[in-house]
PDB file of C-alpha atoms in Angstrom:
ATOM      1  CA  MET A 191     102.421  12.537 -27.705  1.00  0.00           C
ATOM      2  CA  LYS A 192     102.565  13.266 -31.253  1.00  0.00           C
ATOM      3  CA  GLU A 193     105.598  10.674 -31.849  1.00  0.00           C
ATOM      4  CA  MET A 194     103.059   8.181 -30.480  1.00  0.00           C
ATOM      5  CA  GLU A 195     100.478   8.968 -32.721  1.00  0.00           C
ATOM      6  CA  GLU A 196     102.890   8.431 -35.604  1.00  0.00           C
ATOM      7  CA  LYS A 197     104.086   5.300 -34.730  1.00  0.00           C
ATOM      8  CA  ASP A 198     100.236   3.826 -34.117  1.00  0.00           C
ATOM      9  CA  ILE A 199      99.675   5.517 -37.343  1.00  0.00           C
ATOM     10  CA  SER A 200     102.629   3.335 -38.766  1.00  0.00           C
ATOM     11  CA  ARG A 201     101.508   0.005 -37.403  1.00  0.00           C
ATOM     12  CA  GLU A 202      98.347   0.291 -39.081  1.00  0.00           C
ATOM     13  CA  LEU A 203      99.724   1.220 -42.255  1.00  0.00           C
ATOM     14  CA  ALA A 204     102.419  -1.953 -41.514  1.00  0.00           C
ATOM     15  CA  THR A 205      99.696  -4.156 -40.888  1.00  0.00           C
ATOM     16  CA  LYS A 206      97.365  -2.755 -43.802  1.00  0.00           C
ATOM     17  CA  ILE A 207      99.824  -3.096 -46.678  1.00  0.00           C
ATOM     18  CA  GLU A 208      98.915  -6.215 -48.782  1.00  0.00           C
ATOM     19  CA  ILE A 209     101.780  -8.164 -50.333  1.00  0.00           C
ATOM     20  CA  PRO A 210     102.088  -8.495 -54.081  1.00  0.00           C
ATOM     21  CA  LYS A 211     101.394 -11.823 -55.687  1.00  0.00           C
ATOM     22  CA  GLU A 212     104.682 -12.671 -57.014  1.00  0.00           C
ATOM     23  CA  ILE A 213     106.325 -11.919 -53.634  1.00  0.00           C
ATOM     24  CA  ARG A 214     103.552 -14.012 -51.964  1.00  0.00           C
ATOM     25  CA  GLU A 215     104.381 -16.860 -53.992  1.00  0.00           C
ATOM     26  CA  ALA A 216     108.044 -16.507 -53.660  1.00  0.00           C
ATOM     27  CA  ILE A 217     107.357 -16.621 -50.045  1.00  0.00           C
ATOM     28  CA  TYR A 218     105.368 -19.592 -50.403  1.00  0.00           C
ATOM     29  CA  THR A 219     107.928 -21.506 -52.232  1.00  0.00           C
ATOM     30  CA  LYS A 220     110.318 -21.229 -49.722  1.00  0.00           C
ATOM     31  CA  LEU A 221     107.985 -22.189 -47.026  1.00  0.00           C
ATOM     32  CA  PHE A 222     106.777 -25.048 -49.604  1.00  0.00           C
ATOM     33  CA  LYS A 223     110.596 -26.351 -49.890  1.00  0.00           C
ATOM     34  CA  ASN A 224     110.961 -26.206 -45.918  1.00  0.00           C
ATOM     35  CA  LEU A 225     107.494 -28.057 -45.706  1.00  0.00           C
ATOM     36  CA  ILE A 226     108.544 -30.730 -48.245  1.00  0.00           C
ATOM     37  CA  ILE A 227     112.112 -31.286 -46.411  1.00  0.00           C
ATOM     38  CA  ALA A 228     110.097 -31.493 -43.009  1.00  0.00           C
ATOM     39  CA  ILE A 229     107.731 -34.455 -44.413  1.00  0.00           C
ATOM     40  CA  SER A 230     111.013 -36.525 -45.764  1.00  0.00           C
ATOM     41  CA  ILE A 231     112.306 -36.139 -42.428  1.00  0.00           C
ATOM     42  CA  PHE A 232     109.403 -37.553 -40.822  1.00  0.00           C
ATOM     43  CA  ILE A 233     108.771 -40.186 -43.105  1.00  0.00           C
ATOM     44  CA  TYR A 234     112.191 -41.148 -42.555  1.00  0.00           C
ATOM     45  CA  PHE A 235     111.817 -41.604 -39.069  1.00  0.00           C
ATOM     46  CA  ILE A 236     108.489 -43.375 -39.732  1.00  0.00           C
ATOM     47  CA  PHE A 237     110.573 -46.312 -41.714  1.00  0.00           C
ATOM     48  CA  LEU A 238     113.396 -46.173 -39.102  1.00  0.00           C
ATOM     49  CA  ASN A 239     111.134 -46.947 -36.553  1.00  0.00           C
ATOM     50  CA  LEU A 240     109.316 -49.670 -38.546  1.00  0.00           C
ATOM     51  CA  GLY A 241     112.594 -51.346 -39.558  1.00  0.00           C
ATOM     52  CA  TYR A 242     113.329 -51.225 -35.618  1.00  0.00           C
ATOM     53  CA  MET A 243     110.045 -53.116 -35.153  1.00  0.00           C
ATOM     54  CA  ARG A 244     110.460 -55.953 -38.177  1.00  0.00           C
ATOM     55  CA  LEU A 245     114.034 -56.187 -38.346  1.00  0.00           C
ATOM     56  CA  THR A 246     116.550 -58.106 -36.607  1.00  0.00           C
ATOM     57  CA  SER A 247     118.555 -56.049 -34.808  1.00  0.00           C
ATOM     58  CA  SER A 248     122.164 -56.840 -36.537  1.00  0.00           C
ATOM     59  CA  VAL A 249     120.506 -56.309 -39.901  1.00  0.00           C
ATOM     60  CA  PHE A 250     118.679 -52.801 -38.658  1.00  0.00           C
ATOM     61  CA  GLU A 251     122.027 -51.553 -36.756  1.00  0.00           C
ATOM     62  CA  SER A 252     124.052 -52.262 -40.191  1.00  0.00           C
ATOM     63  CA  ASP A 253     121.250 -50.486 -41.896  1.00  0.00           C
ATOM     64  CA  LEU A 254     121.215 -47.156 -39.857  1.00  0.00           C
ATOM     65  CA  HIS A 255     125.234 -46.948 -39.988  1.00  0.00           C
ATOM     66  CA  VAL A 256     124.536 -47.313 -44.103  1.00  0.00           C
ATOM     67  CA  PHE A 257     122.268 -44.563 -43.669  1.00  0.00           C
ATOM     68  CA  ALA A 258     124.448 -42.589 -41.280  1.00  0.00           C
ATOM     69  CA  GLY A 259     126.995 -42.754 -44.002  1.00  0.00           C
ATOM     70  CA  ILE A 260     124.911 -41.668 -46.755  1.00  0.00           C
ATOM     71  CA  LEU A 261     123.891 -38.867 -45.061  1.00  0.00           C
ATOM     72  CA  ILE A 262     127.132 -37.616 -43.957  1.00  0.00           C
ATOM     73  CA  VAL A 263     128.329 -37.458 -47.539  1.00  0.00           C
ATOM     74  CA  SER A 264     125.308 -35.816 -48.457  1.00  0.00           C
ATOM     75  CA  THR A 265     126.315 -33.311 -45.921  1.00  0.00           C
ATOM     76  CA  VAL A 266     129.487 -32.835 -46.933  1.00  0.00           C
ATOM     77  CA  ILE A 267     128.541 -32.213 -50.785  1.00  0.00           C
ATOM     78  CA  LEU A 268     125.545 -30.104 -49.721  1.00  0.00           C
ATOM     79  CA  PHE A 269     128.370 -27.552 -47.759  1.00  0.00           C
ATOM     80  CA  GLU A 270     130.904 -27.658 -50.797  1.00  0.00           C
ATOM     81  CA  ILE A 271     127.989 -26.605 -53.102  1.00  0.00           C
ATOM     82  CA  ALA A 272     126.708 -24.101 -50.582  1.00  0.00           C
ATOM     83  CA  TYR A 273     130.386 -22.704 -50.217  1.00  0.00           C
ATOM     84  CA  ARG A 274     130.847 -22.666 -54.188  1.00  0.00           C
ATOM     85  CA  LYS A 275     127.076 -20.721 -54.626  1.00  0.00           C
ATOM     86  CA  ASN A 276     127.772 -18.539 -51.472  1.00  0.00           C
ATOM     87  CA  SER A 277     124.318 -19.655 -50.211  1.00  0.00           C
ATOM     88  CA  ASP A 278     123.289 -19.345 -46.583  1.00  0.00           C
ATOM     89  CA  GLU A 279     120.084 -21.330 -47.087  1.00  0.00           C
ATOM     90  CA  LEU A 280     122.352 -24.412 -48.495  1.00  0.00           C
ATOM     91  CA  ALA A 281     124.383 -23.902 -45.658  1.00  0.00           C
ATOM     92  CA  LEU A 282     121.390 -24.078 -43.152  1.00  0.00           C
ATOM     93  CA  HIS A 283     120.260 -26.927 -45.070  1.00  0.00           C
ATOM     94  CA  GLY A 284     123.524 -28.744 -44.686  1.00  0.00           C
ATOM     95  CA  ILE A 285     123.397 -27.852 -40.823  1.00  0.00           C
ATOM     96  CA  GLU A 286     119.940 -29.732 -40.736  1.00  0.00           C
ATOM     97  CA  LEU A 287     121.406 -32.733 -42.504  1.00  0.00           C
ATOM     98  CA  PHE A 288     124.231 -32.948 -40.671  1.00  0.00           C
ATOM     99  CA  ILE A 289     122.083 -32.981 -37.512  1.00  0.00           C
ATOM    100  CA  LEU A 290     119.856 -35.907 -38.980  1.00  0.00           C
ATOM    101  CA  SER A 291     123.198 -37.778 -39.900  1.00  0.00           C
ATOM    102  CA  VAL A 292     124.163 -37.501 -36.246  1.00  0.00           C
ATOM    103  CA  ILE A 293     121.163 -38.744 -34.795  1.00  0.00           C
ATOM    104  CA  THR A 294     121.159 -41.358 -37.321  1.00  0.00           C
ATOM    105  CA  LEU A 295     124.294 -42.063 -36.350  1.00  0.00           C
ATOM    106  CA  PHE A 296     123.445 -42.587 -32.566  1.00  0.00           C
ATOM    107  CA  LEU A 297     120.499 -44.416 -33.070  1.00  0.00           C
ATOM    108  CA  PRO A 298     121.534 -48.203 -32.722  1.00  0.00           C
ATOM    109  CA  TYR A 299     123.035 -46.926 -29.293  1.00  0.00           C
ATOM    110  CA  ALA A 300     120.000 -45.670 -28.304  1.00  0.00           C
ATOM    111  CA  TYR A 301     117.659 -48.557 -29.576  1.00  0.00           C
ATOM    112  CA  PHE A 302     119.856 -51.099 -28.329  1.00  0.00           C
ATOM    113  CA  HIS A 303     122.271 -50.199 -25.922  1.00  0.00           C
ATOM    114  CA  LYS A 304     119.958 -47.399 -23.717  1.00  0.00           C
ATOM    115  CA  ASP A 305     117.125 -47.716 -21.165  1.00  0.00           C
ATOM    116  CA  PHE A 306     113.141 -47.326 -22.325  1.00  0.00           C
ATOM    117  CA  ILE A 307     113.112 -43.352 -21.753  1.00  0.00           C
ATOM    118  CA  THR A 308     116.158 -42.992 -23.881  1.00  0.00           C
ATOM    119  CA  MET A 309     114.715 -44.780 -26.900  1.00  0.00           C
ATOM    120  CA  THR A 310     111.511 -43.163 -26.332  1.00  0.00           C
ATOM    121  CA  LEU A 311     113.324 -39.625 -26.749  1.00  0.00           C
ATOM    122  CA  TYR A 312     115.205 -40.802 -29.806  1.00  0.00           C
ATOM    123  CA  SER A 313     111.660 -42.394 -31.451  1.00  0.00           C
ATOM    124  CA  PHE A 314     110.441 -38.795 -30.707  1.00  0.00           C
ATOM    125  CA  SER A 315     113.023 -37.070 -32.849  1.00  0.00           C
ATOM    126  CA  ALA A 316     110.799 -36.642 -35.852  1.00  0.00           C
ATOM    127  CA  MET A 317     108.680 -34.467 -33.518  1.00  0.00           C
ATOM    128  CA  TYR A 318     111.470 -32.357 -32.349  1.00  0.00           C
ATOM    129  CA  ILE A 319     112.391 -31.971 -36.073  1.00  0.00           C
ATOM    130  CA  ALA A 320     109.041 -30.985 -37.140  1.00  0.00           C
ATOM    131  CA  ILE A 321     108.685 -28.413 -34.351  1.00  0.00           C
ATOM    132  CA  TYR A 322     111.736 -27.020 -35.678  1.00  0.00           C
ATOM    133  CA  TYR A 323     110.554 -26.646 -39.284  1.00  0.00           C
ATOM    134  CA  VAL A 324     107.452 -25.061 -37.969  1.00  0.00           C
ATOM    135  CA  ILE A 325     109.060 -22.485 -35.970  1.00  0.00           C
ATOM    136  CA  LYS A 326     111.738 -22.100 -39.126  1.00  0.00           C
ATOM    137  CA  CYS A 327     108.591 -21.270 -41.324  1.00  0.00           C
ATOM    138  CA  MET A 328     106.994 -18.609 -39.203  1.00  0.00           C
ATOM    139  CA  ILE A 329     110.840 -16.854 -38.791  1.00  0.00           C
ATOM    140  CA  ILE A 330     110.939 -17.265 -42.660  1.00  0.00           C
ATOM    141  CA  TYR A 331     107.691 -15.765 -43.162  1.00  0.00           C
ATOM    142  CA  THR A 332     108.000 -12.785 -40.576  1.00  0.00           C
ATOM    143  CA  LYS A 333     111.380 -12.000 -42.029  1.00  0.00           C
ATOM    144  CA  GLU A 334     110.462 -12.097 -45.774  1.00  0.00           C
ATOM    145  CA  VAL A 335     107.297  -9.947 -44.929  1.00  0.00           C
ATOM    146  CA  LYS A 336     109.247  -7.637 -42.876  1.00  0.00           C
ATOM    147  CA  LYS A 337     111.991  -7.326 -45.676  1.00  0.00           C
ATOM    148  CA  TYR A 338     109.209  -6.540 -48.232  1.00  0.00           C
ATOM    149  CA  LYS A 339     107.864  -3.839 -45.995  1.00  0.00           C
ATOM    150  CA  ASN A 340     110.919  -2.319 -45.287  1.00  0.00           C
ATOM    151  CA  GLY A 341     111.691  -2.128 -48.861  1.00  0.00           C
ATOM    152  CA  LEU A 342     108.711  -0.058 -49.393  1.00  0.00           C
ATOM    153  CA  SER A 343     109.704   2.938 -47.713  1.00  0.00           C
ATOM    154  CA  ASP A 344     110.876   5.535 -50.184  1.00  0.00           C
ATOM    155  CA  ILE A 345     113.780   7.101 -48.085  1.00  0.00           C
ATOM    156  CA  LYS A 346     116.184   4.882 -49.406  1.00  0.00           C
ATOM    157  CA  GLU A 347     115.179   6.516 -52.855  1.00  0.00           C
ATOM    158  CA  ILE A 348     115.558   9.976 -51.428  1.00  0.00           C
ATOM    159  CA  LEU A 349     118.365   9.792 -49.833  1.00  0.00           C
ATOM    160  CA  GLU A 350     119.968   8.257 -52.975  1.00  0.00           C
ATOM    161  CA  GLY A 351     118.733  11.141 -55.049  1.00  0.00           C
ATOM    162  CA  ASP A 352     120.281  13.525 -52.592  1.00  0.00           C
ATOM    163  CA  GLU A 353     123.926  12.164 -52.712  1.00  0.00           C
ATOM    164  CA  ASP A 354     125.322  14.237 -55.664  1.00  0.00           C
ATOM    165  CA  GLU A 355     123.454  17.271 -54.318  1.00  0.00           C
ATOM    166  CA  SER A 356     125.307  19.589 -51.787  1.00  0.00           C
ATOM    167  CA  TYR A 357     123.920  21.181 -48.971  1.00  0.00           C
ATOM    168  CA  LEU A 358     125.566  24.500 -49.417  1.00  0.00           C
ATOM    169  CA  ASP A 359     123.979  26.812 -51.371  1.00  0.00           C
ATOM    170  CA  GLU A 360     125.468  29.168 -54.036  1.00  0.00           C
ATOM    171  CA  LYS A 361     126.084  31.912 -51.841  1.00  0.00           C
ATOM    172  CA  SER A 362     127.896  30.175 -49.451  1.00  0.00           C
ATOM    173  CA  LYS A 363     129.927  28.305 -52.043  1.00  0.00           C
ATOM    174  CA  ARG A 364     131.064  31.745 -53.460  1.00  0.00           C
ATOM    175  CA  LYS A 365     131.465  33.132 -49.966  1.00  0.00           C
ATOM    176  CA  PHE A 366     134.180  30.413 -49.132  1.00  0.00           C
ATOM    177  CA  SER A 367     136.543  30.752 -52.402  1.00  0.00           C
ATOM    178  CA  SER A 368     139.720  31.745 -52.028  1.00  0.00           C
ATOM    179  CA  LYS A 369     139.226  35.154 -53.899  1.00  0.00           C
ATOM    180  CA  GLU A 370     136.360  36.306 -51.514  1.00  0.00           C
ATOM    181  CA  VAL A 371     138.201  34.779 -48.299  1.00  0.00           C
ATOM    182  CA  LYS A 372     141.117  37.039 -49.128  1.00  0.00           C
ATOM    183  CA  LYS A 373     139.041  40.158 -49.688  1.00  0.00           C
ATOM    184  CA  GLU A 374     137.348  39.871 -46.609  1.00  0.00           C
ATOM    185  CA  LYS A 375     140.678  39.503 -44.727  1.00  0.00           C
ATOM    186  CA  GLY A 376     141.530  42.940 -46.266  1.00  0.00           C
ATOM    187  CA  GLU A 377     144.439  41.332 -48.545  1.00  0.00           C
TER     188      GLU A 377
END
């Protein structure tokens, strides 16, 4: 019963903790970067759909191949930068860019060689990516807030200060010294 009350109190305190302005701005900056990426991808797909409607099929297909090539080269460069900086965030952006390049690579097949349903599914790729980025932003926000709230715990500081201290008191240390052990044995 007492444990349940303690958990309820800790939940109430966790929800009432206000995040400082600097940390909130850092979180919002991460979210804003992802929002800009999502908007850029959305605009990219709008232009692809407009190109499909306005350009001839051969020109549109060659444009898609050029875009896919540029995206794949950009993906490789981004992976190299992420590897050199040892950045998980850049690696994740590289994976996202790779998926976008694969979608772009298969768009001519979807638009010109498949039925209406496949073409419709591919044309809604921007919506799928937008949903992905919304979920990603929610996960980033939740993860960063949790990381901040877990960092507030002073247990880590207490444990760091106690590492140098021994749990044995002076009497116990003296008792186990070699001279006293010999005396107790009668030697």
